[in-house]
Amino acid sequence: MKCKKRKIVYNNVMSLKDYIKERKKKKFKKKYKVGLCLSGGGARGFSFLGAFKAFEDAGIEFDAVAGTSAGSIFGAVYASKLSYEEVYAKTSKVKTKDFRNAKLGFLPSNMDGLKQLIESTLPVKKVEELSIPFYAVAVDLKTGDEIVFDKGTLSSIITGSCAIPGVYTPVKYKGMTLVDGGIRNNIPADVLRARGCDFVVTIDCNCTRGGGTNSDKFITQFTTSIGIMMVNNSRLGLELSDIVICPDMRKFSSLKIVNKDEMIKEGYRATMESMPEIEKLFLGEYKKISFKN
C-alpha cells in the first residue's frame, strides 16, 4: 500500500512532492534531544505506521521512543529502524483472529498470537539490542506499580504492556504479573522527559477516549469503561508533550483490525499536517516548555 500524498503546501511555495525530495537531500542538524511518545489505542495503533511513513519522507529521526500498549508494539518497530515498506509487508495480512483466540467470547485471550507477530517482525529479541533507546510501560498487578522497561525480552515486555485486563490474560515475566500500561500511564511523555529528552512529540491514536457506547455487548462496555478511566492518566502525558498529533480514528474500532490502510493514511495525513511545527522543534526554533517543581 502506498500512502496517498495530500496536497500540502510548505512555506506557501513548496508542494509536498517537492518537500519530500528536498528533505531527502539532507538531514536535520538537531540542537536538542527529541523523543517520540506513542499512546495506547488497540487496533487504532496502525495509524502509527502512517506517521512513521511521514517521518521517513521528511527525514525526521527521533532520539528515543516510549510507548504504552499498542504504542509499545509500534514503538519497538520504530526503534528497530525497519522501513515503512518492510513493516507494512510483515503486517499486511494481520487479522483480529490472530490475537483473539478465546473459545468463548467473554473469556480473555492469551497473548500467543501477538508474541509470534513480535518475534517474526522485529530483527532483535532484546530491548537493549534495538537501534534507538526504547521504553515500554506496563503495570505489575502484584504491586500495582507502573513498570518502565529499558531492557529485557521484547516479546514478553510488549505483550505485557498490551494485556488489557479482561480482554487478554496477564503476562508472567520475571516474577511480575504484567497488564496493560495504560491503566497507569497511557501517554508516557514523562518517561522521555525523565530520560533527558528536551522535546517530546506525541502521537495519540485514541484522542476520543472517554466517550460512551450504545452497545449491550459486555466486551464493548468493559473496554469503554477502561477508556473513560484512562482519560485522567492521559492528561499528564499530553501536558508534557510539545506537539501532539491526533489522527481522527473515531470510525475505527480499537478491538478489531479492519481498514488498516485507511488507518495508515489517516496517520500519515495528521502527521504531515503537523510537520512544519515538528521541523521547527528539530531545528531548535520551537519554544521549550517550562516546568515548575
Coordinates of C-alpha atoms in Angstrom, one line a residue:
M1 CA 0.0 0.0 0.0
K2 CA 1.3 3.4 -0.9
C3 CA 0.1 6.3 1.3
K4 CA -1.7 8.8 -0.8
K5 CA 0.0 12.1 -0.5
R6 CA -2.1 15.1 0.2
K7 CA -1.7 18.5 -1.5
I8 CA 0.0 20.3 1.4
V9 CA 2.0 23.5 0.8
Y10 CA 5.0 24.3 2.9
N11 CA 6.1 27.9 3.3
N12 CA 3.4 28.8 0.7
V13 CA 5.7 27.8 -2.1
M14 CA 6.6 24.1 -1.9
S15 CA 4.4 21.2 -2.8
L16 CA 4.5 18.0 -0.7
K17 CA 6.3 16.2 -3.5
D18 CA 9.0 18.8 -3.7
Y19 CA 9.2 19.0 0.0
I20 CA 9.9 15.3 0.3
K21 CA 12.5 15.5 -2.4
E22 CA 14.3 18.3 -0.7
R23 CA 14.2 16.7 2.8
K24 CA 15.8 13.5 1.5
K25 CA 18.8 15.5 0.3
K26 CA 20.0 16.4 3.8
K27 CA 19.5 15.6 7.4
F28 CA 18.5 17.9 10.2
K29 CA 21.3 19.2 12.5
K30 CA 19.4 18.9 15.7
K31 CA 20.2 21.1 18.7
Y32 CA 18.2 19.1 21.2
K33 CA 17.3 15.6 22.1
V34 CA 13.8 14.8 20.8
G35 CA 11.6 11.9 21.9
L36 CA 8.6 10.2 20.3
C37 CA 5.8 9.1 22.6
L38 CA 3.1 6.6 21.3
S39 CA -0.2 6.2 23.2
G40 CA -2.3 3.1 23.8
G41 CA -5.2 2.6 21.5
G42 CA -5.5 -1.1 20.5
A43 CA -6.0 -1.7 16.8
R44 CA -6.1 2.0 16.1
G45 CA -2.3 1.8 16.6
F46 CA -2.0 1.0 12.9
S47 CA -2.2 4.8 12.4
F48 CA 1.3 4.9 13.8
L49 CA 2.6 3.3 10.6
G50 CA 1.3 6.2 8.6
A51 CA 3.1 8.6 11.0
F52 CA 6.3 6.6 10.5
K53 CA 6.0 6.9 6.7
A54 CA 5.6 10.7 7.1
F55 CA 8.7 10.9 9.3
E56 CA 10.6 8.8 6.8
D57 CA 9.5 11.1 3.9
A58 CA 10.5 14.2 5.9
G59 CA 13.9 12.8 7.0
I60 CA 12.9 13.0 10.7
E61 CA 14.7 10.7 13.1
F62 CA 13.9 10.7 16.9
D63 CA 16.5 10.1 19.6
A64 CA 14.3 7.9 21.8
V65 CA 10.8 6.4 21.8
A66 CA 8.4 5.4 24.6
G67 CA 5.1 3.6 24.2
T68 CA 2.2 2.0 26.1
S69 CA 0.1 -0.9 24.9
A70 CA -0.3 -0.6 21.1
G71 CA 2.3 2.2 21.4
S72 CA 4.8 -0.3 22.8
I73 CA 4.4 -2.6 19.7
F74 CA 4.9 0.2 17.2
G75 CA 7.5 1.9 19.4
A76 CA 9.7 -1.2 19.2
V77 CA 9.1 -1.3 15.4
Y78 CA 10.3 2.3 15.1
A79 CA 13.3 1.7 17.4
S80 CA 14.3 -1.2 15.2
K81 CA 14.7 1.2 12.3
L82 CA 12.7 -1.1 9.9
S83 CA 11.5 0.9 6.9
Y84 CA 7.8 1.6 6.4
E85 CA 7.7 -0.9 3.4
E86 CA 9.3 -3.6 5.5
V87 CA 6.8 -3.2 8.3
Y88 CA 3.8 -3.0 6.0
A89 CA 4.8 -6.2 4.3
K90 CA 5.1 -8.0 7.6
T91 CA 1.8 -6.8 9.0
S92 CA -0.4 -6.5 5.9
K93 CA -2.2 -9.9 6.5
V94 CA -2.7 -9.5 10.2
K95 CA -6.3 -10.1 11.3
T96 CA -8.2 -9.8 14.6
K97 CA -8.5 -13.6 14.9
D98 CA -4.7 -13.8 15.1
F99 CA -4.9 -12.2 18.5
R100 CA -8.4 -13.0 19.9
N101 CA -8.2 -16.8 20.4
A102 CA -10.6 -17.4 23.3
K103 CA -13.0 -20.2 22.6
L104 CA -15.8 -18.3 24.4
G105 CA -16.2 -14.6 23.6
F106 CA -16.5 -13.5 27.2
L107 CA -13.2 -15.2 28.2
P108 CA -9.8 -13.4 27.9
S109 CA -7.5 -14.5 25.1
N110 CA -3.9 -15.4 25.6
M111 CA -1.0 -13.4 24.0
D112 CA 0.4 -16.2 21.9
G113 CA -0.6 -14.6 18.5
L114 CA 0.9 -11.2 19.4
K115 CA 4.0 -12.8 20.7
Q116 CA 4.5 -14.7 17.4
L117 CA 4.0 -11.5 15.4
I118 CA 6.5 -9.6 17.5
E119 CA 9.1 -12.3 17.2
S120 CA 8.6 -12.6 13.4
T121 CA 8.6 -8.8 12.8
L122 CA 11.4 -7.4 14.9
P123 CA 15.0 -8.1 13.9
V124 CA 16.2 -8.5 17.5
K125 CA 15.0 -10.2 20.7
K126 CA 16.1 -7.8 23.5
V127 CA 15.1 -4.2 24.2
E128 CA 18.7 -3.2 24.6
E129 CA 19.5 -4.5 21.1
L130 CA 17.3 -2.0 19.4
S131 CA 18.8 0.8 17.3
I132 CA 17.2 3.6 19.3
P133 CA 16.6 3.8 23.0
F134 CA 13.1 2.3 23.7
Y135 CA 10.9 2.3 26.8
A136 CA 7.8 0.2 27.2
V137 CA 5.3 0.8 30.0
A138 CA 3.3 -1.9 31.8
V139 CA 1.7 -2.4 35.2
D140 CA 2.6 -5.1 37.7
L141 CA -0.7 -6.5 39.1
K142 CA 1.1 -7.8 42.2
T143 CA 2.2 -4.4 43.4
G144 CA 0.1 -2.0 41.3
D145 CA 3.3 -0.3 40.2
E146 CA 4.0 1.2 36.8
I147 CA 7.0 -0.6 35.3
V148 CA 9.2 1.1 32.7
F149 CA 11.3 -1.4 30.7
D150 CA 14.5 -0.4 29.1
K151 CA 15.9 -3.9 28.8
G152 CA 14.7 -7.4 28.6
T153 CA 12.8 -9.7 26.3
L154 CA 10.8 -7.7 23.8
S155 CA 8.0 -10.2 23.2
S156 CA 7.3 -10.6 26.9
I157 CA 7.5 -6.9 27.7
I158 CA 5.4 -5.8 24.8
T159 CA 2.7 -8.5 25.3
G160 CA 2.6 -7.4 29.0
S161 CA 2.2 -3.8 28.0
C162 CA -0.7 -4.8 25.8
A163 CA -2.6 -7.2 28.2
I164 CA -5.8 -5.4 28.7
P165 CA -7.4 -6.9 31.8
G166 CA -10.5 -8.9 30.9
V167 CA -9.6 -9.0 27.2
Y168 CA -6.2 -10.7 27.5
T169 CA -4.6 -12.8 30.1
P170 CA -1.8 -11.2 32.2
V171 CA 1.8 -12.0 31.2
K172 CA 4.1 -13.6 33.7
Y173 CA 7.6 -12.1 33.5
K174 CA 10.5 -12.2 36.0
G175 CA 8.2 -12.6 39.0
M176 CA 5.8 -9.9 37.8
T177 CA 2.2 -10.2 36.5
L178 CA 2.0 -7.7 33.7
V179 CA -1.0 -6.0 32.4
D180 CA -1.7 -3.0 30.0
G181 CA 0.4 0.0 30.9
G182 CA -2.5 2.3 30.0
I183 CA -4.0 1.6 33.4
R184 CA -1.4 3.9 35.0
N185 CA 0.2 5.8 32.1
N186 CA -1.4 5.8 28.7
I187 CA 0.8 8.6 27.2
P188 CA 4.3 8.1 28.7
A189 CA 5.8 11.5 27.8
D190 CA 7.1 11.8 31.3
V191 CA 9.2 8.7 30.7
L192 CA 11.0 10.5 27.9
R193 CA 11.4 13.7 29.9
A194 CA 12.9 11.8 32.8
R195 CA 15.5 10.3 30.4
G196 CA 16.8 13.6 29.1
C197 CA 14.5 14.5 26.1
D198 CA 14.3 18.2 25.6
F199 CA 11.3 17.9 23.4
V200 CA 8.5 15.3 23.1
V201 CA 6.3 14.6 20.1
T202 CA 3.3 12.5 21.0
I203 CA 1.0 10.6 18.7
D204 CA -2.3 9.9 20.4
C205 CA -4.2 7.3 18.3
N206 CA -7.1 7.4 20.7
C207 CA -7.9 11.1 21.2
T208 CA -11.6 10.3 21.6
R209 CA -11.1 8.1 24.7
G210 CA -13.7 8.7 27.3
G211 CA -16.7 8.6 25.0
G212 CA -19.7 6.3 25.8
T213 CA -21.3 3.5 23.9
N214 CA -24.8 2.3 23.0
S215 CA -23.6 -1.3 22.7
D216 CA -25.0 -4.0 25.0
K217 CA -22.0 -6.3 24.4
F218 CA -20.0 -7.0 27.6
I219 CA -16.6 -6.6 26.0
T220 CA -17.5 -3.3 24.4
Q221 CA -19.0 -1.9 27.7
F222 CA -15.9 -3.2 29.6
T223 CA -13.3 -1.6 27.2
T224 CA -15.4 1.6 27.1
S225 CA -15.2 1.8 30.9
I226 CA -11.5 1.4 30.8
G227 CA -11.3 4.2 28.2
I228 CA -13.2 6.5 30.5
M229 CA -10.8 5.7 33.3
M230 CA -7.8 6.4 31.1
V231 CA -8.8 10.0 30.4
N232 CA -7.2 11.2 33.6
N233 CA -4.0 9.2 33.3
S234 CA -3.6 10.5 29.8
R235 CA -3.8 14.2 30.8
L236 CA -0.3 14.5 32.3
G237 CA 1.3 12.9 29.2
L238 CA -0.5 15.4 27.0
E239 CA 0.6 18.3 29.2
L240 CA 4.3 17.1 29.0
S241 CA 4.2 16.9 25.2
D242 CA 5.4 19.8 23.0
I243 CA 3.5 18.6 20.0
V244 CA 0.5 16.2 19.9
I245 CA -0.5 14.6 16.7
C246 CA -4.2 13.4 16.8
P247 CA -5.3 11.2 13.9
D248 CA -9.1 11.1 13.6
M249 CA -9.7 7.5 14.5
R250 CA -13.4 7.8 15.6
K251 CA -14.7 5.5 12.9
F252 CA -12.2 2.7 13.6
S253 CA -12.5 0.1 16.3
S254 CA -9.8 -0.3 18.9
L255 CA -10.7 -4.0 19.2
K256 CA -11.0 -5.2 15.6
I257 CA -8.3 -4.9 13.0
V258 CA -10.2 -3.7 9.9
N259 CA -9.5 -1.0 7.3
K260 CA -5.7 -1.0 8.2
D261 CA -4.9 1.0 5.0
E262 CA -7.4 3.8 5.9
M263 CA -5.9 4.0 9.4
I264 CA -2.4 4.3 8.0
K265 CA -3.5 7.0 5.6
E266 CA -5.1 9.0 8.4
G267 CA -1.9 8.7 10.5
Y268 CA 0.1 10.0 7.6
R269 CA -2.3 12.9 7.0
A270 CA -2.3 14.0 10.6
T271 CA 1.4 13.8 10.9
M272 CA 2.1 15.7 7.7
E273 CA -0.2 18.5 8.9
S274 CA 2.0 18.9 12.0
M275 CA 5.3 18.5 10.1
P276 CA 6.1 22.3 9.8
E277 CA 5.9 22.6 13.6
I278 CA 7.9 19.4 14.1
E279 CA 10.6 20.7 11.8
K280 CA 10.8 23.9 13.9
L281 CA 11.2 21.7 17.0
F282 CA 14.1 19.7 15.4
L283 CA 15.8 22.9 14.3
G284 CA 15.7 24.4 17.8
E285 CA 13.2 27.1 16.6
Y286 CA 10.4 25.8 18.9
K287 CA 9.8 27.4 22.3
K288 CA 10.6 24.9 25.1
I289 CA 8.0 24.2 27.8
S290 CA 9.0 25.5 31.3
F291 CA 8.3 23.1 34.1
K292 CA 7.9 24.2 37.7
N293 CA 8.6 21.8 40.6

